[in-house]
């Protein structure tokens, strides 16, 4: 039978934290009595991540993983969502795995208050412990989405929970990859008239980003431009 909850986590070169983070998440979900599966969307790792995942998933039947050859957060996340079987899906990050977001988001979905709940790092009441340059980058990115696509929220990247049945048609329409896939997913859900709700989160990462911030900029600009053309010019 399909589980109540699917958790999808993209991973790339995470040998230093994946075992401890996965165990912490598993214990948190078990303590809450949830019926769940955890899907690790591994993409392009060159370290021991894959062998660690093999061992984890052999030990814990609620965990599974798949491999993609090329490092691509968006492609991996989208594939993981499409593989998910749960009534509800949470997109998490291996350096976060904070089940307090699950405690806040799942009841809202179950009560029908929202189709998607976004954990915002920039909403009123949020606490973002990242370095100043990364907090500024989040705000610049959100401003860019507001100007180009009319986005009215405060955040698109990071923690998201949603009703799988309601959001699968949205996933099928997404056209960009890398980091901007997460933004397109939220923006399309909002534009489709689905009930998208933001809640503030307390963000404290377990490690430094696996990809340097400034290396992401060209792909972000390219994909936001593509998204502007597809949505605003072509209207699709």
C-alpha positions as a Python dict, from the first residue, in 0.01 Angstrom:
ca = {
    (1, 'X'): (0, 0, 0),
    (2, 'X'): (109, 357, -67),
    (3, 'X'): (245, 538, 240),
    (4, 'X'): (82, 842, 395),
    (5, 'X'): (397, 1051, 340),
    (6, 'X'): (684, 1051, 91),
    (7, 'X'): (998, 1251, 171),
    (8, 'X'): (1216, 1337, -129),
    (9, 'X'): (1573, 1454, -68),
    (10, 'X'): (1824, 1540, -346),
    (11, 'X'): (2180, 1449, -248),
    (12, 'X'): (2515, 1531, -405),
    (13, 'X'): (2852, 1448, -244),
    (14, 'X'): (2704, 1418, 105),
    (15, 'X'): (2923, 1145, 257),
    (16, 'X'): (2998, 1357, 564),
    (17, 'X'): (2640, 1396, 685),
    (18, 'X'): (2405, 1165, 498),
    (19, 'X'): (2412, 874, 744),
    (20, 'X'): (2359, 1089, 1054),
    (21, 'X'): (2098, 1311, 887),
    (22, 'X'): (1903, 1013, 754),
    (23, 'X'): (1906, 846, 1095),
    (24, 'X'): (1790, 1163, 1269),
    (25, 'X'): (1507, 1202, 1019),
    (26, 'X'): (1405, 836, 1048),
    (27, 'X'): (1391, 856, 1426),
    (28, 'X'): (1185, 1175, 1411),
    (29, 'X'): (932, 1023, 1171),
    (30, 'X'): (911, 698, 1370),
    (31, 'X'): (856, 891, 1692),
    (32, 'X'): (554, 1058, 1532),
    (33, 'X'): (406, 728, 1420),
    (34, 'X'): (399, 831, 1055),
    (35, 'X'): (359, 586, 768),
    (36, 'X'): (633, 709, 534),
    (37, 'X'): (897, 645, 273),
    (38, 'X'): (1222, 839, 222),
    (39, 'X'): (1353, 873, -134),
    (40, 'X'): (1711, 993, -182),
    (41, 'X'): (1758, 1146, -528),
    (42, 'X'): (2133, 1105, -566),
    (43, 'X'): (2279, 1295, -859),
    (44, 'X'): (2635, 1283, -981),
    (45, 'X'): (2815, 1216, -651),
    (46, 'X'): (3187, 1142, -674),
    (47, 'X'): (3244, 1052, -309),
    (48, 'X'): (3115, 762, -95),
    (49, 'X'): (2754, 885, -97),
    (50, 'X'): (2627, 598, -314),
    (51, 'X'): (2782, 322, -103),
    (52, 'X'): (2645, 482, 214),
    (53, 'X'): (2300, 496, 54),
    (54, 'X'): (2326, 129, -40),
    (55, 'X'): (2393, 39, 321),
    (56, 'X'): (2121, 267, 459),
    (57, 'X'): (1850, 140, 228),
    (58, 'X'): (1947, -224, 284),
    (59, 'X'): (1906, -168, 658),
    (60, 'X'): (1589, 42, 648),
    (61, 'X'): (1311, -77, 412),
    (62, 'X'): (1133, 260, 429),
    (63, 'X'): (1432, 418, 253),
    (64, 'X'): (1519, 392, -117),
    (65, 'X'): (1744, 579, -356),
    (66, 'X'): (1817, 623, -724),
    (67, 'X'): (2114, 753, -919),
    (68, 'X'): (2141, 1021, -1189),
    (69, 'X'): (2470, 1058, -1374),
    (70, 'X'): (2478, 1439, -1390),
    (71, 'X'): (2471, 1672, -1087),
    (72, 'X'): (2138, 1850, -1134),
    (73, 'X'): (1927, 1940, -831),
    (74, 'X'): (1612, 2016, -1031),
    (75, 'X'): (1617, 1701, -1244),
    (76, 'X'): (1682, 1486, -937),
    (77, 'X'): (1409, 1651, -731),
    (78, 'X'): (1152, 1623, -1011),
    (79, 'X'): (1234, 1255, -1067),
    (80, 'X'): (1204, 1186, -696),
    (81, 'X'): (864, 1354, -678),
    (82, 'X'): (741, 1148, -974),
    (83, 'X'): (859, 830, -799),
    (84, 'X'): (688, 922, -471),
    (85, 'X'): (382, 715, -377),
    (86, 'X'): (257, 902, -70),
    (87, 'X'): (-66, 1095, -37),
    (88, 'X'): (151, 1384, 78),
    (89, 'X'): (504, 1470, -33),
    (90, 'X'): (769, 1673, 146),
    (91, 'X'): (1073, 1803, -43),
    (92, 'X'): (1351, 1827, 214),
    (93, 'X'): (1722, 1911, 214),
    (94, 'X'): (1982, 1674, 361),
    (95, 'X'): (2145, 1960, 553),
    (96, 'X'): (1812, 2054, 716),
    (97, 'X'): (1584, 1753, 786),
    (98, 'X'): (1397, 1945, 1056),
    (99, 'X'): (1075, 1757, 1134),
    (100, 'X'): (927, 2062, 1306),
    (101, 'X'): (837, 2176, 951),
    (102, 'X'): (654, 1845, 904),
    (103, 'X'): (465, 1908, 1230),
    (104, 'X'): (348, 2245, 1100),
    (105, 'X'): (283, 2160, 734),
    (106, 'X'): (117, 1818, 736),
    (107, 'X'): (-186, 1914, 950),
    (108, 'X'): (-256, 2208, 718),
    (109, 'X'): (-258, 1975, 419),
    (110, 'X'): (-466, 1711, 595),
    (111, 'X'): (-727, 1968, 698),
    (112, 'X'): (-749, 2096, 341),
    (113, 'X'): (-621, 2443, 431),
    (114, 'X'): (-356, 2426, 159),
    (115, 'X'): (-250, 2225, -145),
    (116, 'X'): (113, 2330, -93),
    (117, 'X'): (297, 2461, 213),
    (118, 'X'): (627, 2642, 154),
    (119, 'X'): (876, 2677, 438),
    (120, 'X'): (993, 3035, 395),
    (121, 'X'): (1334, 3161, 509),
    (122, 'X'): (1223, 3521, 449),
    (123, 'X'): (868, 3533, 588),
    (124, 'X'): (786, 3727, 902),
    (125, 'X'): (883, 3517, 1203),
    (126, 'X'): (1150, 3314, 1018),
    (127, 'X'): (1503, 3275, 1150),
    (128, 'X'): (1773, 3239, 884),
    (129, 'X'): (2114, 3156, 1032),
    (130, 'X'): (2299, 3141, 700),
    (131, 'X'): (2579, 3387, 615),
    (132, 'X'): (2470, 3737, 513),
    (133, 'X'): (2570, 3688, 148),
    (134, 'X'): (2338, 3387, 114),
    (135, 'X'): (2049, 3562, 287),
    (136, 'X'): (2096, 3854, 47),
    (137, 'X'): (2104, 3617, -251),
    (138, 'X'): (1767, 3471, -148),
    (139, 'X'): (1612, 3817, -143),
    (140, 'X'): (1766, 3914, -478),
    (141, 'X'): (1638, 3591, -633),
    (142, 'X'): (1287, 3648, -497),
    (143, 'X'): (1292, 4007, -625),
    (144, 'X'): (1391, 3878, -969),
    (145, 'X'): (1099, 3633, -964),
    (146, 'X'): (863, 3911, -860),
    (147, 'X'): (976, 4145, -1139),
    (148, 'X'): (988, 3885, -1416),
    (149, 'X'): (703, 3651, -1321),
    (150, 'X'): (486, 3845, -1077),
    (151, 'X'): (561, 3612, -786),
    (152, 'X'): (396, 3742, -469),
    (153, 'X'): (550, 3518, -204),
    (154, 'X'): (873, 3546, -6),
    (155, 'X'): (1052, 3217, -89),
    (156, 'X'): (1047, 2930, -338),
    (157, 'X'): (1357, 2722, -265),
    (158, 'X'): (1389, 2469, 13),
    (159, 'X'): (1122, 2297, 220),
    (160, 'X'): (790, 2224, 53),
    (161, 'X'): (498, 1998, 144),
    (162, 'X'): (208, 1928, -87),
    (163, 'X'): (-80, 1700, -183),
    (164, 'X'): (66, 1474, -446),
    (165, 'X'): (-255, 1435, -648),
    (166, 'X'): (-308, 1811, -671),
    (167, 'X'): (48, 1898, -770),
    (168, 'X'): (138, 1621, -1017),
    (169, 'X'): (-19, 1811, -1311),
    (170, 'X'): (191, 2113, -1213),
    (171, 'X'): (510, 1905, -1205),
    (172, 'X'): (437, 1782, -1557),
    (173, 'X'): (435, 2142, -1686),
    (174, 'X'): (773, 2240, -1538),
    (175, 'X'): (1042, 2304, -1799),
    (176, 'X'): (1355, 2432, -1621),
    (177, 'X'): (1609, 2247, -1409),
    (178, 'X'): (1890, 2313, -1159),
    (179, 'X'): (1796, 2538, -866),
    (180, 'X'): (1523, 2724, -1055),
    (181, 'X'): (1307, 2411, -1087),
    (182, 'X'): (1202, 2460, -725),
    (183, 'X'): (1100, 2818, -803),
    (184, 'X'): (906, 2717, -1114),
    (185, 'X'): (720, 2450, -916),
    (186, 'X'): (597, 2700, -656),
    (187, 'X'): (520, 2975, -909),
    (188, 'X'): (323, 2742, -1135),
    (189, 'X'): (121, 2611, -839),
    (190, 'X'): (36, 2968, -745),
    (191, 'X'): (-50, 3062, -1105),
    (192, 'X'): (-272, 2755, -1140),
    (193, 'X'): (-486, 2888, -854),
    (194, 'X'): (-391, 2618, -604),
    (195, 'X'): (-386, 2703, -235),
    (196, 'X'): (-21, 2785, -166),
    (197, 'X'): (59, 2879, 193),
    (198, 'X'): (388, 3004, 340),
    (199, 'X'): (498, 2935, 696),
    (200, 'X'): (816, 3072, 857),
    (201, 'X'): (1096, 2828, 934),
    (202, 'X'): (1397, 2828, 1163),
    (203, 'X'): (1691, 2761, 932),
    (204, 'X'): (2020, 2626, 1061),
    (205, 'X'): (2218, 2423, 806),
    (206, 'X'): (2431, 2127, 911),
    (207, 'X'): (2711, 2206, 663),
    (208, 'X'): (2830, 2453, 401),
    (209, 'X'): (2662, 2437, 56),
    (210, 'X'): (2797, 2160, -170),
    (211, 'X'): (2801, 2402, -468),
    (212, 'X'): (2945, 2754, -431),
    (213, 'X'): (2687, 3033, -449),
    (214, 'X'): (2850, 3225, -735),
    (215, 'X'): (2880, 2912, -951),
    (216, 'X'): (2500, 2895, -947),
    (217, 'X'): (2440, 3246, -1081),
    (218, 'X'): (2475, 3181, -1460),
    (219, 'X'): (2234, 2886, -1450),
    (220, 'X'): (1988, 3079, -1234),
    (221, 'X'): (1982, 3373, -1477),
    (222, 'X'): (1953, 3144, -1780),
    (223, 'X'): (1666, 2944, -1631),
    (224, 'X'): (1476, 3248, -1502),
    (225, 'X'): (1503, 3392, -1855),
    (226, 'X'): (1371, 3068, -2002),
    (227, 'X'): (1088, 3064, -1751),
    (228, 'X'): (996, 3424, -1834),
    (229, 'X'): (978, 3335, -2203),
    (230, 'X'): (773, 3018, -2150),
    (231, 'X'): (524, 3167, -1902),
    (232, 'X'): (501, 3534, -1996),
    (233, 'X'): (569, 3525, -2371),
    (234, 'X'): (433, 3187, -2481),
    (235, 'X'): (176, 3166, -2203),
    (236, 'X'): (239, 2800, -2123),
}
